[in-house]
Amino acid sequence: MAQRLDGKALAQEIQLALAQQVKTLTAKTGRPPGLAVIMVGDDPASATYVRNKHRACDRIGIASYGKHLPASTPQTELLNYIQQLNQDDRVDGILLQLPLPQDLDAVTLLNSIAPDKDVDGLHPINMGRLLRGEPGLRSCTPAGVMHLLQTYDVPIAGRHAVVLGRSILVGKPMALMLLAANATVTIAHSSTRDLVAVTRQADILVTAVGRPHLITAGMVNPGTTVIDVGINRVEHPNGKGKLVGDVDFAAVEPLVQAITPVPGGIGPMTVAMLLQNTVLSYCKRFHIDG
């Protein structure tokens, strides 16, 4: 049976350490770190994520300046609000919750966030810093994956990592982070030929495509570490829903070296990295070695 990589427990440890750090820093600077989370519209999954982020902020002492705007909010109004947050000295991090309503241009809005407040690590400047191997704010989900792998002493250097998915949110930054850790990296996607042959080569398989149970027992090897970033809601005939990953966990777990569960794997680590990025941004603004 595979070793379960417990992201929930690790995220709790990170938050405990951050809470102590924030307490010390707040006494020194006179104010806590501040995080502004902007949600537009009424996507149920987004609403859950935002609530979890606010609760996590409360637990560790970060001031939360969330705002929930209607789906009809014009692009110009949202841009103006982001510019206000860019200038707000109480705010160290700004997060624009995705997905946005279809009428809004997410790229323009994300690019309008000040790079040093871009705690989601999606601004072109921060992505460029990642590409060049320079210090900067990193995309939260891939950073959470790396932290989990390193904490559990999963070998990365010299191993073959396969990243399934090529989004700017997870797939591309994930591949760059693994490459920076000296893995040999393959990115697979919807146009990849013979996906089974590709995934079976993986020492580390990271899947982030949003397709429930895409990865089956025949797509992995006994030595593989499987990182399931997918979070999919599956509805049962009785009307009750269940969260599942991109991996058929029950079938794959007995066969591989290590695996993350869904829920309880990468989701909590993403929130922990968001909080960590906020504290890093705060420390940079006060010229404190974080």
Short mmCIF file of C-alpha atoms in Angstrom, two decimals:
data_model
loop_
_atom_site.label_atom_id
_atom_site.label_comp_id
_atom_site.label_asym_id
_atom_site.label_seq_id
_atom_site.Cartn_x
_atom_site.Cartn_y
_atom_site.Cartn_z
CA MET A 1 0.00 0.00 0.00
CA ALA A 2 1.29 3.45 -0.92
CA GLN A 3 2.48 6.02 1.58
CA ARG A 4 -0.17 8.74 1.88
CA LEU A 5 1.27 12.22 1.57
CA ASP A 6 -0.83 14.11 4.10
CA GLY A 7 -1.13 17.68 2.86
CA LYS A 8 -3.73 18.56 5.46
CA ALA A 9 -1.44 17.72 8.40
CA LEU A 10 1.55 19.48 6.81
CA ALA A 11 -0.54 22.58 6.04
CA GLN A 12 -1.57 22.73 9.71
CA GLU A 13 2.09 22.64 10.75
CA ILE A 14 2.90 25.46 8.33
CA GLN A 15 0.01 27.55 9.63
CA LEU A 16 1.09 27.05 13.26
CA ALA A 17 4.58 28.27 12.40
CA LEU A 18 3.17 31.22 10.44
CA ALA A 19 0.87 32.16 13.35
CA GLN A 20 3.87 32.46 15.67
CA GLN A 21 5.82 34.41 13.05
CA VAL A 22 2.90 36.79 12.43
CA LYS A 23 2.46 37.38 16.16
CA THR A 24 6.13 38.35 16.50
CA LEU A 25 6.14 40.52 13.37
CA THR A 26 2.90 42.31 14.25
CA ALA A 27 4.39 43.34 17.61
CA LYS A 28 7.42 44.67 15.76
CA THR A 29 5.68 46.56 12.92
CA GLY A 30 2.46 47.64 14.59
CA ARG A 31 0.14 45.99 12.08
CA PRO A 32 -0.58 42.46 10.85
CA PRO A 33 -0.07 41.27 7.28
CA GLY A 34 -3.08 42.02 5.07
CA LEU A 35 -4.63 39.87 2.34
CA ALA A 36 -7.36 41.05 -0.04
CA VAL A 37 -9.34 38.29 -1.75
CA ILE A 38 -11.64 39.44 -4.56
CA MET A 39 -14.49 37.19 -5.66
CA VAL A 40 -16.74 38.08 -8.59
CA GLY A 41 -20.00 36.20 -9.11
CA ASP A 42 -21.50 33.25 -7.26
CA ASP A 43 -19.52 30.18 -8.27
CA PRO A 44 -20.16 27.69 -5.40
CA ALA A 45 -16.67 26.16 -5.49
CA SER A 46 -15.08 29.62 -5.43
CA ALA A 47 -17.27 30.62 -2.49
CA THR A 48 -16.02 27.58 -0.55
CA TYR A 49 -12.38 28.34 -1.36
CA VAL A 50 -12.77 31.99 -0.34
CA ARG A 51 -14.39 31.04 2.99
CA ASN A 52 -11.52 28.65 3.70
CA LYS A 53 -8.99 31.38 2.94
CA HIS A 54 -10.69 33.86 5.25
CA ARG A 55 -10.81 31.30 8.07
CA ALA A 56 -7.15 30.47 7.56
CA CYS A 57 -6.27 34.18 7.74
CA ASP A 58 -8.17 34.47 11.02
CA ARG A 59 -6.34 31.46 12.48
CA ILE A 60 -2.87 32.86 11.90
CA GLY A 61 -3.54 36.56 12.48
CA ILE A 62 -3.58 37.90 8.91
CA ALA A 63 -6.04 40.76 8.35
CA SER A 64 -8.51 39.78 5.64
CA TYR A 65 -9.97 42.40 3.30
CA GLY A 66 -12.19 40.25 1.14
CA LYS A 67 -14.76 41.68 -1.24
CA HIS A 68 -17.58 39.85 -3.02
CA LEU A 69 -18.72 41.62 -6.18
CA PRO A 70 -21.72 40.76 -8.39
CA ALA A 71 -21.14 38.94 -11.68
CA SER A 72 -22.35 42.06 -13.51
CA THR A 73 -19.40 44.14 -12.23
CA PRO A 74 -17.80 45.97 -15.20
CA GLN A 75 -14.15 45.40 -16.04
CA THR A 76 -13.30 49.07 -15.43
CA GLU A 77 -14.77 48.99 -11.93
CA LEU A 78 -12.77 45.89 -11.06
CA LEU A 79 -9.57 47.43 -12.45
CA ASN A 80 -10.16 50.56 -10.35
CA TYR A 81 -10.67 48.46 -7.23
CA ILE A 82 -7.46 46.51 -7.85
CA GLN A 83 -5.57 49.80 -8.26
CA GLN A 84 -6.96 50.97 -4.91
CA LEU A 85 -5.67 47.78 -3.29
CA ASN A 86 -2.28 48.25 -4.99
CA GLN A 87 -2.03 51.61 -3.20
CA ASP A 88 -3.45 50.43 0.14
CA ASP A 89 -0.64 50.21 2.71
CA ARG A 90 -2.63 47.73 4.82
CA VAL A 91 -2.69 45.20 1.99
CA ASP A 92 0.37 43.03 1.34
CA GLY A 93 -1.28 40.45 -0.90
CA ILE A 94 -4.06 40.55 -3.51
CA LEU A 95 -5.77 37.45 -4.83
CA LEU A 96 -8.35 37.49 -7.63
CA GLN A 97 -10.39 34.31 -7.26
CA LEU A 98 -10.73 32.35 -10.50
CA PRO A 99 -12.73 31.53 -12.53
CA LEU A 100 -14.23 34.90 -13.39
CA PRO A 101 -17.51 35.54 -15.23
CA GLN A 102 -17.06 35.18 -19.00
CA ASP A 103 -17.49 38.90 -19.72
CA LEU A 104 -14.34 39.76 -17.76
CA ASP A 105 -10.79 39.62 -19.14
CA ALA A 106 -8.90 37.63 -16.51
CA VAL A 107 -5.46 38.20 -18.07
CA THR A 108 -5.76 42.00 -18.01
CA LEU A 109 -7.08 41.94 -14.44
CA LEU A 110 -4.37 39.61 -13.15
CA ASN A 111 -1.69 41.71 -14.87
CA SER A 112 -3.02 44.84 -13.13
CA ILE A 113 -2.11 43.46 -9.68
CA ALA A 114 1.16 44.91 -8.39
CA PRO A 115 3.80 42.13 -8.81
CA ASP A 116 4.96 42.38 -5.19
CA LYS A 117 1.35 41.92 -4.00
CA ASP A 118 0.64 39.09 -6.46
CA VAL A 119 0.42 36.30 -3.88
CA ASP A 120 -0.97 33.89 -6.49
CA GLY A 121 2.32 34.20 -8.41
CA LEU A 122 0.56 34.67 -11.77
CA HIS A 123 1.84 38.10 -12.85
CA PRO A 124 4.18 37.93 -15.89
CA ILE A 125 6.99 39.41 -13.79
CA ASN A 126 6.66 36.67 -11.17
CA MET A 127 6.36 34.00 -13.84
CA GLY A 128 9.48 35.44 -15.45
CA ARG A 129 11.32 35.30 -12.14
CA LEU A 130 10.36 31.63 -11.83
CA LEU A 131 11.56 30.94 -15.38
CA ARG A 132 14.90 32.65 -14.67
CA GLY A 133 15.32 31.02 -11.25
CA GLU A 134 15.18 34.37 -9.45
CA PRO A 135 13.53 34.98 -6.05
CA GLY A 136 9.86 35.95 -6.21
CA LEU A 137 6.32 34.98 -5.32
CA ARG A 138 5.52 31.50 -6.59
CA SER A 139 2.23 30.03 -7.81
CA CYS A 140 0.62 28.51 -4.72
CA THR A 141 -0.45 25.06 -5.88
CA PRO A 142 2.86 24.03 -7.50
CA ALA A 143 4.75 25.54 -4.55
CA GLY A 144 2.58 23.40 -2.26
CA VAL A 145 3.41 20.29 -4.29
CA MET A 146 7.14 21.02 -4.03
CA HIS A 147 6.93 21.63 -0.28
CA LEU A 148 5.08 18.34 0.19
CA LEU A 149 7.59 16.36 -1.90
CA GLN A 150 10.52 17.87 -0.02
CA THR A 151 8.96 17.33 3.41
CA TYR A 152 8.34 13.65 2.68
CA ASP A 153 11.87 13.27 1.22
CA VAL A 154 10.61 12.19 -2.19
CA PRO A 155 13.68 12.16 -4.49
CA ILE A 156 13.36 14.70 -7.33
CA ALA A 157 16.83 15.27 -8.79
CA GLY A 158 17.49 12.94 -11.70
CA ARG A 159 13.95 11.51 -11.62
CA HIS A 160 11.48 11.63 -14.49
CA ALA A 161 8.52 13.85 -13.62
CA VAL A 162 5.42 13.83 -15.81
CA VAL A 163 3.07 16.80 -15.42
CA LEU A 164 -0.38 16.20 -16.84
CA GLY A 165 -1.88 19.61 -17.66
CA ARG A 166 -0.42 22.81 -19.11
CA SER A 167 -2.35 25.63 -17.44
CA ILE A 168 -0.62 28.81 -16.31
CA LEU A 169 -2.07 28.17 -12.86
CA VAL A 170 -0.57 24.71 -12.25
CA GLY A 171 0.91 22.79 -15.17
CA LYS A 172 3.49 25.22 -16.56
CA PRO A 173 4.83 26.57 -13.23
CA MET A 174 4.82 23.01 -11.84
CA ALA A 175 7.06 21.86 -14.69
CA LEU A 176 9.43 24.79 -14.14
CA MET A 177 9.71 24.12 -10.39
CA LEU A 178 10.44 20.43 -10.96
CA LEU A 179 13.01 21.36 -13.61
CA ALA A 180 14.65 23.77 -11.15
CA ALA A 181 14.91 20.83 -8.71
CA ASN A 182 16.83 18.90 -11.40
CA ALA A 183 14.06 16.55 -12.51
CA THR A 184 13.70 15.52 -16.14
CA VAL A 185 10.26 16.86 -17.01
CA THR A 186 7.63 15.85 -19.54
CA ILE A 187 4.43 17.89 -19.94
CA ALA A 188 1.48 15.88 -21.22
CA HIS A 189 -1.90 17.28 -22.28
CA SER A 190 -5.05 16.62 -24.29
CA SER A 191 -3.11 16.26 -27.57
CA THR A 192 -0.47 13.87 -26.19
CA ARG A 193 -0.28 10.59 -28.11
CA ASP A 194 -0.39 7.35 -26.14
CA LEU A 195 -0.85 8.97 -22.74
CA VAL A 196 -0.55 5.61 -20.97
CA ALA A 197 2.97 5.10 -22.33
CA VAL A 198 3.94 8.59 -21.12
CA THR A 199 2.51 8.30 -17.61
CA ARG A 200 4.05 4.84 -17.10
CA GLN A 201 7.50 6.42 -17.49
CA ALA A 202 6.92 8.71 -14.50
CA ASP A 203 8.82 8.49 -11.23
CA ILE A 204 6.68 11.46 -10.17
CA LEU A 205 3.27 11.96 -11.77
CA VAL A 206 1.47 15.27 -11.18
CA THR A 207 -2.02 15.44 -12.62
CA ALA A 208 -3.98 18.69 -12.84
CA VAL A 209 -6.58 18.39 -15.58
CA GLY A 210 -9.93 18.29 -13.77
CA ARG A 211 -11.16 14.96 -15.10
CA PRO A 212 -12.37 12.53 -12.42
CA HIS A 213 -10.57 9.19 -12.30
CA LEU A 214 -8.59 9.87 -15.47
CA ILE A 215 -5.52 8.08 -14.06
CA THR A 216 -6.20 4.37 -13.72
CA ALA A 217 -4.19 1.44 -12.40
CA GLY A 218 -2.75 0.65 -15.83
CA MET A 219 -1.18 4.12 -16.12
CA VAL A 220 1.27 3.90 -13.20
CA ASN A 221 4.27 1.88 -12.03
CA PRO A 222 5.05 0.49 -8.55
CA GLY A 223 7.74 3.10 -7.90
CA THR A 224 5.65 6.12 -8.89
CA THR A 225 4.80 9.00 -6.56
CA VAL A 226 1.36 10.29 -7.60
CA ILE A 227 0.38 13.90 -6.87
CA ASP A 228 -3.31 14.49 -7.54
CA VAL A 229 -4.08 18.20 -7.93
CA GLY A 230 -7.52 17.62 -9.45
CA ILE A 231 -10.63 18.45 -7.44
CA ASN A 232 -13.81 17.26 -9.13
CA ARG A 233 -17.33 17.12 -7.73
CA VAL A 234 -19.13 13.94 -8.74
CA GLU A 235 -22.88 13.77 -8.25
CA HIS A 236 -24.43 10.48 -7.15
CA PRO A 237 -27.94 9.29 -8.16
CA ASN A 238 -29.17 9.99 -4.62
CA GLY A 239 -28.38 13.67 -5.12
CA LYS A 240 -25.35 13.74 -2.85
CA GLY A 241 -22.03 14.93 -4.22
CA LYS A 242 -18.49 13.78 -3.51
CA LEU A 243 -15.09 15.34 -4.17
CA VAL A 244 -12.70 13.14 -6.13
CA GLY A 245 -9.38 13.72 -7.84
CA ASP A 246 -8.05 13.03 -11.32
CA VAL A 247 -6.77 9.69 -10.00
CA ASP A 248 -8.81 6.56 -9.37
CA PHE A 249 -7.51 6.48 -5.81
CA ALA A 250 -8.91 3.09 -4.78
CA ALA A 251 -7.37 1.36 -7.79
CA VAL A 252 -4.05 3.23 -7.87
CA GLU A 253 -3.15 3.46 -4.15
CA PRO A 254 -2.25 -0.25 -3.73
CA LEU A 255 0.15 -0.10 -6.70
CA VAL A 256 2.33 2.98 -6.22
CA GLN A 257 5.07 4.23 -3.89
CA ALA A 258 3.24 7.29 -2.56
CA ILE A 259 0.05 9.23 -3.30
CA THR A 260 -1.89 12.31 -2.21
CA PRO A 261 -5.56 11.91 -1.25
CA VAL A 262 -8.42 14.10 -2.46
CA PRO A 263 -9.54 15.86 -0.39
CA GLY A 264 -6.76 16.34 2.17
CA GLY A 265 -3.77 16.45 -0.17
CA ILE A 266 -2.78 19.44 -2.26
CA GLY A 267 -5.84 21.63 -1.54
CA PRO A 268 -4.77 22.54 2.03
CA MET A 269 -1.19 23.06 0.84
CA THR A 270 -2.37 25.64 -1.71
CA VAL A 271 -3.97 27.70 1.06
CA ALA A 272 -0.86 27.35 3.24
CA MET A 273 1.35 28.65 0.43
CA LEU A 274 -1.01 31.58 -0.15
CA LEU A 275 -0.63 32.56 3.51
CA GLN A 276 3.13 32.07 3.30
CA ASN A 277 3.32 34.29 0.21
CA THR A 278 1.34 36.98 2.02
CA VAL A 279 3.78 36.92 4.93
CA LEU A 280 6.76 36.99 2.54
CA SER A 281 5.31 40.03 0.75
CA TYR A 282 4.69 41.71 4.11
CA CYS A 283 8.27 41.03 5.24
CA LYS A 284 9.64 42.45 1.98
CA ARG A 285 7.65 45.66 2.41
CA PHE A 286 9.05 46.13 5.92
CA HIS A 287 12.57 45.03 4.86
CA ILE A 288 12.44 42.12 7.30
CA ASP A 289 14.24 38.87 6.58
CA GLY A 290 11.28 36.46 6.40
#
